[in-house]
mmCIF file with all atom_site columns, C-alpha atoms in Angstrom:
data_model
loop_
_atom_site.group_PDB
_atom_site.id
_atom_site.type_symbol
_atom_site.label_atom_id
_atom_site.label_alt_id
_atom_site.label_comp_id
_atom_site.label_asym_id
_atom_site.label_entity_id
_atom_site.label_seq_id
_atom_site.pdbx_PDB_ins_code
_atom_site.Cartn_x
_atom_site.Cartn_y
_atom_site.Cartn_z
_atom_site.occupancy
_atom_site.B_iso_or_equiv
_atom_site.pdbx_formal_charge
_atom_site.auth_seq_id
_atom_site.auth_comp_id
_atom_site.auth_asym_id
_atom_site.auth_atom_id
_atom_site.pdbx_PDB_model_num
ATOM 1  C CA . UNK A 1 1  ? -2.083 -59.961 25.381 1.00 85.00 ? 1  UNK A CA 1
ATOM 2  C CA . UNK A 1 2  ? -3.144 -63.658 25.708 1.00 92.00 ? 2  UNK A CA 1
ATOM 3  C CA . UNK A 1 3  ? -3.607 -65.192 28.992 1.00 95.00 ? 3  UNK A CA 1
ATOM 4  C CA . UNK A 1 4  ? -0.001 -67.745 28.136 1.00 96.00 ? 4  UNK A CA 1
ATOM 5  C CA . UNK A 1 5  ? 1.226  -64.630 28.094 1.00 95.00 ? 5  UNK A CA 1
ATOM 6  C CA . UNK A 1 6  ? 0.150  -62.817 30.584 1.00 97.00 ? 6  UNK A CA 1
ATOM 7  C CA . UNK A 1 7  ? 1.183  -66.195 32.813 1.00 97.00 ? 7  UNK A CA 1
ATOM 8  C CA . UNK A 1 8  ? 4.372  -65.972 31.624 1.00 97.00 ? 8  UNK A CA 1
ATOM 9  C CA . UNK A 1 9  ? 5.516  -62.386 32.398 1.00 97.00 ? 9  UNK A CA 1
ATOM 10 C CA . UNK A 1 10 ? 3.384  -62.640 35.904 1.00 98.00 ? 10 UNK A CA 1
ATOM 11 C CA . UNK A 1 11 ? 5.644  -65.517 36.812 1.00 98.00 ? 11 UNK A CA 1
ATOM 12 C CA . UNK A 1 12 ? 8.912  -64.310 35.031 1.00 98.00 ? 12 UNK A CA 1
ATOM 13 C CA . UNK A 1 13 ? 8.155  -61.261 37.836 1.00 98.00 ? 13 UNK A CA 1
ATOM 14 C CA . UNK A 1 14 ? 8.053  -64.180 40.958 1.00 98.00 ? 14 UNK A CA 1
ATOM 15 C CA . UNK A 1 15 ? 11.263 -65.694 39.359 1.00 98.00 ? 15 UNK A CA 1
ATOM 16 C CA . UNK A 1 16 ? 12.803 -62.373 39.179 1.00 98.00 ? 16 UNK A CA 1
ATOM 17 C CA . UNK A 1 17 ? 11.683 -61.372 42.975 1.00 98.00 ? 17 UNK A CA 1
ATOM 18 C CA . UNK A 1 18 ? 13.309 -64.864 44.065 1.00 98.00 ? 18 UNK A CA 1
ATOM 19 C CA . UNK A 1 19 ? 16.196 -64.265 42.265 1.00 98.00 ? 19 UNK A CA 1
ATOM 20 C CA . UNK A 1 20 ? 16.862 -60.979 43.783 1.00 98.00 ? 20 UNK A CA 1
ATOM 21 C CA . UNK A 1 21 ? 15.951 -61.730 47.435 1.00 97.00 ? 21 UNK A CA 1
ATOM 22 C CA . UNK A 1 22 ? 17.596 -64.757 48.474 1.00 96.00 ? 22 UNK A CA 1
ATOM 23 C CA . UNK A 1 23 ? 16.251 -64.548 51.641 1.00 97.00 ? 23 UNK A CA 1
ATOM 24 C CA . UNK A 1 24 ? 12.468 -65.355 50.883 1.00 97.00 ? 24 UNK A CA 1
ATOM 25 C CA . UNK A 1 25 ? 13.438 -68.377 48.181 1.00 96.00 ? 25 UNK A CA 1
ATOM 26 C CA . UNK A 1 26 ? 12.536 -71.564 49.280 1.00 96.00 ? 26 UNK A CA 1
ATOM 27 C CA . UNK A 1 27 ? 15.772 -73.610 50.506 1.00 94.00 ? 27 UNK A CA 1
ATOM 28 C CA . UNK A 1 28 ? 14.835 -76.332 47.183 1.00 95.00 ? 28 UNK A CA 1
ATOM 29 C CA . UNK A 1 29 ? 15.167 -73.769 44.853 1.00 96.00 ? 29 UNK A CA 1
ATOM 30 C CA . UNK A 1 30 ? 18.418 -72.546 43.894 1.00 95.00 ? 30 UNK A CA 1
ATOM 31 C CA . UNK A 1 31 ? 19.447 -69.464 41.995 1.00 97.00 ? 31 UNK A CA 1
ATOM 32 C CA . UNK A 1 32 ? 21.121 -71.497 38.795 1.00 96.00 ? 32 UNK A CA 1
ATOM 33 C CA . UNK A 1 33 ? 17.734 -73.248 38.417 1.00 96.00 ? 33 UNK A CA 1
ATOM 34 C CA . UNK A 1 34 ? 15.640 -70.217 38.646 1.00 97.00 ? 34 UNK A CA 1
ATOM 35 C CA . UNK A 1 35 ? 17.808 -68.613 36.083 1.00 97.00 ? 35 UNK A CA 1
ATOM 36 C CA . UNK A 1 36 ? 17.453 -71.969 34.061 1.00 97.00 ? 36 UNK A CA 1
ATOM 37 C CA . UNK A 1 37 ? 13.635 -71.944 34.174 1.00 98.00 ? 37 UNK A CA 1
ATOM 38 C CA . UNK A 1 38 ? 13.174 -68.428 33.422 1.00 98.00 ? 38 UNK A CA 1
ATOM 39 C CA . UNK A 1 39 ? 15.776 -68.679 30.360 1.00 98.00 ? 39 UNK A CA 1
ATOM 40 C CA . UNK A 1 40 ? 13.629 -71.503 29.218 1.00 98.00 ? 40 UNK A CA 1
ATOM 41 C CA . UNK A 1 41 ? 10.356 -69.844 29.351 1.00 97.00 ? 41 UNK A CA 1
ATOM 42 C CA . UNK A 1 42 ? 11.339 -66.470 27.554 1.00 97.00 ? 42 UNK A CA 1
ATOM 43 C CA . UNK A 1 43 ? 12.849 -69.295 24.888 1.00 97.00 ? 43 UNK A CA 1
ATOM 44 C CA . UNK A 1 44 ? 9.029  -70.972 24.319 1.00 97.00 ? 44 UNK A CA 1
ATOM 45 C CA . UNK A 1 45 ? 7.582  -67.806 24.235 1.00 96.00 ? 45 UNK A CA 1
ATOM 46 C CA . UNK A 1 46 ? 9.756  -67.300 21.335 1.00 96.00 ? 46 UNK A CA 1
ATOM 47 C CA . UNK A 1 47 ? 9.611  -70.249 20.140 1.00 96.00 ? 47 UNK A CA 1
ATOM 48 C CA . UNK A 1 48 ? 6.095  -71.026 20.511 1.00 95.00 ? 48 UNK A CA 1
ATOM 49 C CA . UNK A 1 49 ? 6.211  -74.548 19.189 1.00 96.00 ? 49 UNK A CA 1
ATOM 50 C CA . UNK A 1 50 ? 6.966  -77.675 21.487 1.00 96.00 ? 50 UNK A CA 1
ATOM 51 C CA . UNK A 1 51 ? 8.694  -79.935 18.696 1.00 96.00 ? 51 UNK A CA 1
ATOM 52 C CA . UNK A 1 52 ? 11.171 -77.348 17.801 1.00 97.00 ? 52 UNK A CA 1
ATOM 53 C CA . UNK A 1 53 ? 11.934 -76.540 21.678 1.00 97.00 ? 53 UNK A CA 1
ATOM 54 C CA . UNK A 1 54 ? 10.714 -78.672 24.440 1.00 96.00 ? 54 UNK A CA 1
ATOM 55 C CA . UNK A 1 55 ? 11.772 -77.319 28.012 1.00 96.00 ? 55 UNK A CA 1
ATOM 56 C CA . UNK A 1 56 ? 13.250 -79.512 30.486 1.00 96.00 ? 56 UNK A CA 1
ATOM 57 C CA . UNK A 1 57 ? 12.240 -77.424 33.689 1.00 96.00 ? 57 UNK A CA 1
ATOM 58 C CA . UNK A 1 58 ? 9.200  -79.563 34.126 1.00 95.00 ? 58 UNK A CA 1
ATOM 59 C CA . UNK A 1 59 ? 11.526 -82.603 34.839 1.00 95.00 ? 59 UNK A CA 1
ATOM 60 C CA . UNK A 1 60 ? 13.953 -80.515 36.608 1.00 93.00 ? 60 UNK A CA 1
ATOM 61 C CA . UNK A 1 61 ? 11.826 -78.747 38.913 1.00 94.00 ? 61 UNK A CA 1
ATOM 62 C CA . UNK A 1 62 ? 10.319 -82.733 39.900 1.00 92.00 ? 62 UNK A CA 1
ATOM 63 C CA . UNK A 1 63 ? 13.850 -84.069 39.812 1.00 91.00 ? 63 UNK A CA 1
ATOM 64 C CA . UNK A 1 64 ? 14.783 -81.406 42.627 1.00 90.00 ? 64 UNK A CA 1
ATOM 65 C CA . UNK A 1 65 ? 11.735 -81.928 45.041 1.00 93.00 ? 65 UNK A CA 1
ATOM 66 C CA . UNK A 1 66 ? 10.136 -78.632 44.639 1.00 95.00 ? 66 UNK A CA 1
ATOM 67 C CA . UNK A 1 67 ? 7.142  -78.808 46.341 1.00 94.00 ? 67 UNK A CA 1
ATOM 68 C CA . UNK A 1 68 ? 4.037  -79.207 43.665 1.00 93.00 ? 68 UNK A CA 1
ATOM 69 C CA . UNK A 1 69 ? 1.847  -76.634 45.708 1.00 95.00 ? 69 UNK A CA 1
ATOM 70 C CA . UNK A 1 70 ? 4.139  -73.674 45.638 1.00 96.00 ? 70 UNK A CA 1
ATOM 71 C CA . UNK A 1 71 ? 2.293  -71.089 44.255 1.00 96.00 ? 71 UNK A CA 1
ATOM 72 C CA . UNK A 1 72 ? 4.954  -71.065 41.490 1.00 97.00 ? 72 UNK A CA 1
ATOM 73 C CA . UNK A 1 73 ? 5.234  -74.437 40.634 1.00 97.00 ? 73 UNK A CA 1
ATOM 74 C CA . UNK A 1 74 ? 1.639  -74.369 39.688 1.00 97.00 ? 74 UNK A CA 1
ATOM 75 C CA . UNK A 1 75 ? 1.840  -71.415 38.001 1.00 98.00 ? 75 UNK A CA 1
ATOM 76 C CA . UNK A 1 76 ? 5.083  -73.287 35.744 1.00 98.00 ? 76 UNK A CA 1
ATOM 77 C CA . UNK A 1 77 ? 3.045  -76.114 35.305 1.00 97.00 ? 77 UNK A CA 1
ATOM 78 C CA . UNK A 1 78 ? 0.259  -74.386 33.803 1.00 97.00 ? 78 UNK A CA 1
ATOM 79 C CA . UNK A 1 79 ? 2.512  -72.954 31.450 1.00 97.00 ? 79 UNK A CA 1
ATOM 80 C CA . UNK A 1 80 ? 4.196  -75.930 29.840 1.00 97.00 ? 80 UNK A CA 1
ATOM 81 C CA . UNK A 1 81 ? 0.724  -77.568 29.983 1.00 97.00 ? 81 UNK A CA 1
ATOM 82 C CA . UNK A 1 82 ? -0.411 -74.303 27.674 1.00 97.00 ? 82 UNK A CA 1
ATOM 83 C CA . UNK A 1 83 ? 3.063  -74.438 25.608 1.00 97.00 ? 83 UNK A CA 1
ATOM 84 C CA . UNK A 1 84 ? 2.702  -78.428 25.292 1.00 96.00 ? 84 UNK A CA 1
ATOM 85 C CA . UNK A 1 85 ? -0.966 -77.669 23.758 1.00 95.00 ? 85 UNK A CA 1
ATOM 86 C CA . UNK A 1 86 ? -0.341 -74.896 21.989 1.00 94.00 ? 86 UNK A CA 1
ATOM 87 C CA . UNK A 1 87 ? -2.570 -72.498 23.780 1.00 94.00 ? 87 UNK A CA 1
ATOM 88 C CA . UNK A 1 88 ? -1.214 -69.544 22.883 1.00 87.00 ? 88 UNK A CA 1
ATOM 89 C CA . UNK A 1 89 ? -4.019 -67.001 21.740 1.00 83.00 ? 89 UNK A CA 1
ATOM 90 C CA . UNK A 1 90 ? -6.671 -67.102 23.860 1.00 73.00 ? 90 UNK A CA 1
#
């Protein structure tokens, strides 16, 4: 398993945790945009090429003030930085 995807299922885990525990999700992050940014990631995974699907959580998760050093938000980061440069198989 390559370490893009390895990121992505570790993450798609957190997402999943926050999505079932309401209580321990930060008040900035709200279920409909979880569910967005997971949906999004299992589609580049698919996908696997950023001119036939480019993800909007990146903007979204900025546009809604989550803070940038949340564990989780880096870990999102680094993967649209590894989808955007194609750093899939290493």
């Amino acid at each position: 398993m390559s370490s893009f995807d390895k990121l992505v299922e570790e993450t798609k885990e957190e997402i999943r945790v926050l999505l079932r525990n309401p209580d321990i999700r930060p008040n900035y992050m709200s279920y409909d945009q979880l569910n967005d940014v997971q949906s999004e990631i299992c589609r580049m995974v698919r996908v696997k090429d950023p001119e036939k699907f480019y993800p909007y959580y990146p903007k979204g998760i900025a546009d809604a003030c989550w803070l940038p050093d949340n564990p989780l938000v880096i870990k999102l980061n680094r993967i649209a930085d590894m989808y955007i440069n194609r750093q899939f198989n290493d």
